[in-house]
Short mmCIF file of C-alpha atoms in Angstrom, two decimals:
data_model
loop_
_atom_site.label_atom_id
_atom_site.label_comp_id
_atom_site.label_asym_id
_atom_site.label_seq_id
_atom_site.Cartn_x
_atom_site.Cartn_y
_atom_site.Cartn_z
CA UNK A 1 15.12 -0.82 23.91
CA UNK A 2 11.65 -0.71 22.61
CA UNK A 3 10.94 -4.55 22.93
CA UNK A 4 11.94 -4.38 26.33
CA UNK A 5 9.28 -1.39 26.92
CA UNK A 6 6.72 -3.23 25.37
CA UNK A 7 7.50 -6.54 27.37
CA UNK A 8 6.89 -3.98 30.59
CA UNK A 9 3.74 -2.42 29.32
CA UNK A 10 2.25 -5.70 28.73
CA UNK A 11 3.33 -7.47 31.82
CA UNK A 12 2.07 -4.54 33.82
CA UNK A 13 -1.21 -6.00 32.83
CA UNK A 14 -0.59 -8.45 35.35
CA UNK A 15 1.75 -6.48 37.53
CA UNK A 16 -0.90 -3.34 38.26
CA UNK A 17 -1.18 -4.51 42.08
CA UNK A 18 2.31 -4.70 43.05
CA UNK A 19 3.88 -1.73 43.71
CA UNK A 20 7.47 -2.37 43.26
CA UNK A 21 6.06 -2.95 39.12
CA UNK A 22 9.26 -1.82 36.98
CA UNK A 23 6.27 0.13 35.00
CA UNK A 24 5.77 2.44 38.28
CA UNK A 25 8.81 3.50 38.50
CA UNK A 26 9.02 4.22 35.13
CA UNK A 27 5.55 6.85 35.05
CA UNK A 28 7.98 8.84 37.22
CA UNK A 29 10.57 8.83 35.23
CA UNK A 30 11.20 12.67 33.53
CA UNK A 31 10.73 11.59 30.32
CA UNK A 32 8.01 10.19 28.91
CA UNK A 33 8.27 9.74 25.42
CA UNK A 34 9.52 6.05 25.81
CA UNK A 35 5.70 5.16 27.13
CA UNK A 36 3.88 6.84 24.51
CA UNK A 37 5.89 5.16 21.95
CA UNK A 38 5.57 1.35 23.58
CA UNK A 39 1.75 1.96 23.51
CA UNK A 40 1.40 2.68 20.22
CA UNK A 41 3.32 0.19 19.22
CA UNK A 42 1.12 -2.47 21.48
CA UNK A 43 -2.12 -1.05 19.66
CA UNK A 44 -0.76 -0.54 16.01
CA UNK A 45 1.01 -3.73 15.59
CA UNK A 46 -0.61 -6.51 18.10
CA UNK A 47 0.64 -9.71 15.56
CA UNK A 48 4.21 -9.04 17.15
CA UNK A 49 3.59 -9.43 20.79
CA UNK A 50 3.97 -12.71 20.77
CA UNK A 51 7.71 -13.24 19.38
CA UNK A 52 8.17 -9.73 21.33
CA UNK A 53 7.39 -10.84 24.63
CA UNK A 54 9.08 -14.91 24.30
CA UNK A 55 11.47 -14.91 21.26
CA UNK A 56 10.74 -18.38 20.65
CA UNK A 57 11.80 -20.67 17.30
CA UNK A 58 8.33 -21.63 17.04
CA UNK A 59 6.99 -18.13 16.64
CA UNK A 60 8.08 -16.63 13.30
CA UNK A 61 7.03 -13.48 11.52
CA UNK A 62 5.70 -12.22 14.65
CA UNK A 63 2.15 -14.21 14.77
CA UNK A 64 2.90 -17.54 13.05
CA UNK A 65 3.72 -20.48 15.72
CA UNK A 66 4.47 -22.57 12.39
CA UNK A 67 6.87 -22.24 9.24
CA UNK A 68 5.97 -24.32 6.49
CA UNK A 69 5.85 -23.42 3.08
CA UNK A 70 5.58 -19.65 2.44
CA UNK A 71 2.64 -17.72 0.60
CA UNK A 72 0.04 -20.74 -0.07
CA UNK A 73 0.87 -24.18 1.92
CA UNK A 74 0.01 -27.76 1.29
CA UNK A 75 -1.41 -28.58 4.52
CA UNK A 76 -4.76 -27.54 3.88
CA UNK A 77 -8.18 -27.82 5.27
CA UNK A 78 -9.55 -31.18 3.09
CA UNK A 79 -13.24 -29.82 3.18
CA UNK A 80 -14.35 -26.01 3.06
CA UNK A 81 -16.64 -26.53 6.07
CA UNK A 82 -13.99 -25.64 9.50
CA UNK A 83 -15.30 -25.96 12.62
CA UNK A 84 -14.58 -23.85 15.46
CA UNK A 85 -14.24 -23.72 19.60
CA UNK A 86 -14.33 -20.10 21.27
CA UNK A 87 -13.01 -20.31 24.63
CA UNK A 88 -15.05 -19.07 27.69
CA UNK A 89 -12.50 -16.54 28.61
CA UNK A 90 -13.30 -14.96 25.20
CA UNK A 91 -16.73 -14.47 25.61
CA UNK A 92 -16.70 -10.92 25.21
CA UNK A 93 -14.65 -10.83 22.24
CA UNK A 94 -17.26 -13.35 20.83
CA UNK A 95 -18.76 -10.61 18.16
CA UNK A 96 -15.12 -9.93 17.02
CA UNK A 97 -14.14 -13.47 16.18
CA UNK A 98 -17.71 -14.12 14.62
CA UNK A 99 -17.66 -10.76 12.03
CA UNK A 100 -14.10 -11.84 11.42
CA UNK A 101 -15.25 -15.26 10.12
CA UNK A 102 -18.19 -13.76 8.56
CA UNK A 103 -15.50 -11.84 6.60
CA UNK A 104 -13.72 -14.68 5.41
CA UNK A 105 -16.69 -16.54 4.37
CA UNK A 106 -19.47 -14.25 2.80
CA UNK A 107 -16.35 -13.48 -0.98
CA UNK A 108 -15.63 -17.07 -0.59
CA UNK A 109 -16.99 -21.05 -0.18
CA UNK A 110 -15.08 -21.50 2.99
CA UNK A 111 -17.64 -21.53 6.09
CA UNK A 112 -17.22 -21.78 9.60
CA UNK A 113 -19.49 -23.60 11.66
CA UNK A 114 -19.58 -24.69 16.11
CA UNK A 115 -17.54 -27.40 16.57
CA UNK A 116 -19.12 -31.14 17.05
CA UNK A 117 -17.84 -33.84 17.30
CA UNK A 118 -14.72 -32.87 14.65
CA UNK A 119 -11.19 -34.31 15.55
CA UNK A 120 -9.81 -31.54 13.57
CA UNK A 121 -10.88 -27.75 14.49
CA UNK A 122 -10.16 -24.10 15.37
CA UNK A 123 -9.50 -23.26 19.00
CA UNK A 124 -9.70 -19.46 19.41
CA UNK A 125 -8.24 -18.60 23.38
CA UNK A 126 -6.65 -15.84 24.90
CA UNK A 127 -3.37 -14.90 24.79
CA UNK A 128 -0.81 -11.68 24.53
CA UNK A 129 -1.20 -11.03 21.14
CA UNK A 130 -2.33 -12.66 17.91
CA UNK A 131 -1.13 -15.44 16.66
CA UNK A 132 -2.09 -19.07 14.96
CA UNK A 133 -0.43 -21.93 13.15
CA UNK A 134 -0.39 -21.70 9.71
CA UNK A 135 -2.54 -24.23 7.32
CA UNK A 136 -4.23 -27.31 9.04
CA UNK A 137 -1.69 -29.01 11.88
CA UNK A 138 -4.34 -31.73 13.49
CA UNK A 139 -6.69 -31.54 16.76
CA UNK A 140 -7.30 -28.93 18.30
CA UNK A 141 -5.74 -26.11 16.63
CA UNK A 142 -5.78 -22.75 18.47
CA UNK A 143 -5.79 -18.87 16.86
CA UNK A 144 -4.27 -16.77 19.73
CA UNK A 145 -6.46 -13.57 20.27
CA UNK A 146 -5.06 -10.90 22.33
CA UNK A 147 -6.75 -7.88 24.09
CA UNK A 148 -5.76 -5.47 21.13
CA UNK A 149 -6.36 -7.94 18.40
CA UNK A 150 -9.50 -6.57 16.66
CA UNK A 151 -11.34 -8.13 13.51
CA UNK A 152 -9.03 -7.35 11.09
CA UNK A 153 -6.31 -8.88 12.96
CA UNK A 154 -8.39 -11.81 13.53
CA UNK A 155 -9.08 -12.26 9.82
CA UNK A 156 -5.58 -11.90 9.67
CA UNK A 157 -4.81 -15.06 11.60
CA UNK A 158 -7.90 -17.15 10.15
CA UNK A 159 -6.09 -16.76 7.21
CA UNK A 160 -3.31 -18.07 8.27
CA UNK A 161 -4.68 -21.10 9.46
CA UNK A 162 -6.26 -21.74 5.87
CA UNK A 163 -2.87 -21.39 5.09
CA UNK A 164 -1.55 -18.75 3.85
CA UNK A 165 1.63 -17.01 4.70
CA UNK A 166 2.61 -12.85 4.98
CA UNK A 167 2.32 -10.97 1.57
CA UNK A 168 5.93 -9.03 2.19
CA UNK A 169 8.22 -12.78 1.77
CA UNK A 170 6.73 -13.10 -1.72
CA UNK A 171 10.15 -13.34 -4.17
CA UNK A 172 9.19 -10.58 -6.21
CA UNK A 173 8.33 -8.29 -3.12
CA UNK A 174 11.58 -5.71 -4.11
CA UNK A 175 10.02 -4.49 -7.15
CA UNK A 176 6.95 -3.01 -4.83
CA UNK A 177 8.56 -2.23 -1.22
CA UNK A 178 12.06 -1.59 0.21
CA UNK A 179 13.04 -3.14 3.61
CA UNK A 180 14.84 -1.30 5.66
CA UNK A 181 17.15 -3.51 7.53
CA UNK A 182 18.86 -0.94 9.84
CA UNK A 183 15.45 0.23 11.39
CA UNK A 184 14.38 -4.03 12.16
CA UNK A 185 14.68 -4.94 16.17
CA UNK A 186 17.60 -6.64 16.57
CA UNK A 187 16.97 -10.67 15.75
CA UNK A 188 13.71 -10.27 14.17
CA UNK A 189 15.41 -9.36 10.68
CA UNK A 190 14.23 -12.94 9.86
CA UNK A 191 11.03 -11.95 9.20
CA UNK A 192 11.86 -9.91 6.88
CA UNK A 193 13.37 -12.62 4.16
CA UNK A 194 12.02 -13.70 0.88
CA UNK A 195 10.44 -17.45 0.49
CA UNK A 196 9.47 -19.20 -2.53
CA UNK A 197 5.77 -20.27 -2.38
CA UNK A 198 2.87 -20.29 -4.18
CA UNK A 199 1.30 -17.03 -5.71
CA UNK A 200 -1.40 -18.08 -8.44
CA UNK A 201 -0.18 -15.77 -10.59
CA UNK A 202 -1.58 -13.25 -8.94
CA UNK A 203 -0.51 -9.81 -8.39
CA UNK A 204 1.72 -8.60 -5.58
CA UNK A 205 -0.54 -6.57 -3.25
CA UNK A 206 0.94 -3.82 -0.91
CA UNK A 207 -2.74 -3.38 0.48
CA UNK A 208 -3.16 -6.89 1.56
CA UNK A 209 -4.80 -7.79 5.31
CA UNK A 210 -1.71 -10.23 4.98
CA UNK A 211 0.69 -7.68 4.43
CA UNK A 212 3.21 -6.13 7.44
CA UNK A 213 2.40 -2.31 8.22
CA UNK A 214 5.56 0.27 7.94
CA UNK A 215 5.97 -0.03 11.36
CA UNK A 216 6.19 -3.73 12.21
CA UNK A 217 9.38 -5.09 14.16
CA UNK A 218 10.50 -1.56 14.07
CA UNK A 219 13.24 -0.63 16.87
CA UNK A 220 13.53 3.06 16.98
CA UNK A 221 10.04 4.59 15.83
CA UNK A 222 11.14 4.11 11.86
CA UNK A 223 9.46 2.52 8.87
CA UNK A 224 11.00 -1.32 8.52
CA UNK A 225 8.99 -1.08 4.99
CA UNK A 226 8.36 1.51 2.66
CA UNK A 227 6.30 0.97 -0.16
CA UNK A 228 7.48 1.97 -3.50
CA UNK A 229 4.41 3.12 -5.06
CA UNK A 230 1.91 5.89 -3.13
CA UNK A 231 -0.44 3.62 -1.09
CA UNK A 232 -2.11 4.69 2.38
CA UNK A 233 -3.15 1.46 3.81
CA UNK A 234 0.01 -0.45 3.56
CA UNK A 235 -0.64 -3.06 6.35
CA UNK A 236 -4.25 -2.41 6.98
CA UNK A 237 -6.46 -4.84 9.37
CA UNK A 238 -9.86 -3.18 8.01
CA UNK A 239 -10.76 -5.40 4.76
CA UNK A 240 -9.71 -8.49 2.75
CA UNK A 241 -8.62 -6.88 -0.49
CA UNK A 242 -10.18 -8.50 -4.07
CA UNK A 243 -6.69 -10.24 -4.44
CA UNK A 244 -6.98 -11.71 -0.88
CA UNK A 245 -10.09 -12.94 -1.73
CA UNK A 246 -8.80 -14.44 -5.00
CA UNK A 247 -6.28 -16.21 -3.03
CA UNK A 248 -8.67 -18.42 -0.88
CA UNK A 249 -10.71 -18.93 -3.66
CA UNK A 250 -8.19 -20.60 -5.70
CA UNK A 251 -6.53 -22.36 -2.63
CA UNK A 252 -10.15 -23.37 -1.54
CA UNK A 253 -11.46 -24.19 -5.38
CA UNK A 254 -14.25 -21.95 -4.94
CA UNK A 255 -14.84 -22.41 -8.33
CA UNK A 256 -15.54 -25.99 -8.03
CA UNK A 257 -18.38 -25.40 -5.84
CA UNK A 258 -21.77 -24.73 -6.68
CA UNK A 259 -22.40 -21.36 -5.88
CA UNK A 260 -26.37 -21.71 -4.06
CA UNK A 261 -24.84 -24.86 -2.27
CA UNK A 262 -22.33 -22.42 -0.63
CA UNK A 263 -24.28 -19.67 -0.49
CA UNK A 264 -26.88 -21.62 1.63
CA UNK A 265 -24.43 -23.61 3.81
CA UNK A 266 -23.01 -19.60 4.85
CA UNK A 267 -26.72 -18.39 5.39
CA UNK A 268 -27.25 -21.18 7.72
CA UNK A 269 -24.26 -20.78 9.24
CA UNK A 270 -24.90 -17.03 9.83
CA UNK A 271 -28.25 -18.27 11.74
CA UNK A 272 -26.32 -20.63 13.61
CA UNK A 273 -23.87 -17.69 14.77
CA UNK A 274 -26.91 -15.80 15.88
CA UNK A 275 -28.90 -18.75 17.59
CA UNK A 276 -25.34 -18.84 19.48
CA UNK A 277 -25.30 -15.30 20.28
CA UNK A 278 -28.61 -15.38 21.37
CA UNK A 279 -28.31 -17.93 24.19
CA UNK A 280 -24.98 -16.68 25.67
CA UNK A 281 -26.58 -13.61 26.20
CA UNK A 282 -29.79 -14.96 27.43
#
């Protein structure tokens, strides 16, 4: 029932004019617990919409339009330098996508930088909810950024696109969290399975920004995931953790590079950013 409320909230988006909208008649309905609930579920957990709203075999684990390999994937960006399109109709979500690159780039060597003449970039556009390919695909290569998708959420997705995949399919996941299978909206319990991938021998991390929230694909109100050790920000879209930040430095052989080189290719792409900023608000 719930995916069907949430398919109604968000289409009344585009339905607020008409007044036959299935979402009018149901304001007036006695009860309105059913709203309250769809709502909350739109604004905590915005990386579902999209499978949601179209289940589609292309859109897996909610925001990922592509299944590879799981956890760390071959397909790569070659250089640590991506660059990047923001589409017109995000223009006021510019700040968001900028901070969440910033994020990604200041712990690491990868940079972001306004596309040239590149054959091979980052489209971010508009869409229903977040969602991206995962690892480097060719061309144009768009991150999906919907109206609740804040910074953490986009981080989420950047991520992605360097390729890595959710924190919860790691093998070893069952000695940390529990999945609870009878609480998963019916169909989506496939984003809920185990994949091998690669892990660097790091540590399993319930507080990763890759990591699903309690609440993700859930079809009654009830955790899908309980951790098994007392955490509070199981699913959080506020930081990159140190481990995340491990991960894409490993992936990315941040090692390898020479740390001023990086550090001053990031600082000038910073001023870029705000040279940008400047002139679209001119």
């Amino acid at each position: 029932m719930l995916p069907l409320l949430v398919a109604l909230l968000v289409s009344a988006e585009y339905l607020d004019g008409v007044s036959c909208s299935p979402l009018r008649e149901a304001r007036q309905a006695p009860k309105k617990d059913w709203l309250i609930d769809a709502v909350n579920y739109i604004k905590s957990n915005p990386e579902t919409l999209e499978e949601v709203m179209s289940p589609d075999p292309a859109v897996q684990e909610g925001d990922m339009m592509l299944s590879t390999d799981r956890n760390a994937v071959a397909n790569i960006w070659p250089k640590q330098q991506i660059p990047y399109v923001i589409s017109p109709d995000l223009a006021n979500r510019r700040d968001d996508i900028l901070s969440a690159m910033a994020m990604v780039s200041k712990p690491t060597c990868v940079t972001f930088h306004p596309r040239i003449t590149e054959m091979n970039y980052l489209q971010f556009t508009t869409s229903t909810g977040c969602a991206s390919f995962v690892g480097l695909i060719g061309g144009k290569q768009p991150v999906f950024v919907g109206p609740h998708c804040m910074v953490g959420n986009i981080v989420h997705e950047i991520l992605h696109t360097l390729g890595f995949q959710h924190e919860h399919t790691r093998m070893d996941r069952d000695q940390y969290i529990t999945v609870l299978s009878p609480n998963i909206m019916e169909g989506m319990e496939i984003n809920f399975q185990k994949y091998k991938g690669e892990t660097f021998d790091l540590p399993y991390d319930v507080s990763s920004i890759m990591h699903y929230g309690s609440g993700f694909f859930s079809r009654n109100g009830k955790p899908t995931i309980l951790s098994k050790k007392q955490v509070s920000d199981m699913g959080q879209r506020v930081r990159m953790t140190d481990l995340d930040i491990k991960r894409v430095r490993r992936l990315y052989k941040c090692d390898a590079v020479k740390q001023p080189a990086a550090a001053q290719e990031t600082k000038k792409n910073l001023k870029t950013w705000r040279d940008d900023t400047s002139r679209q608000t001119a």
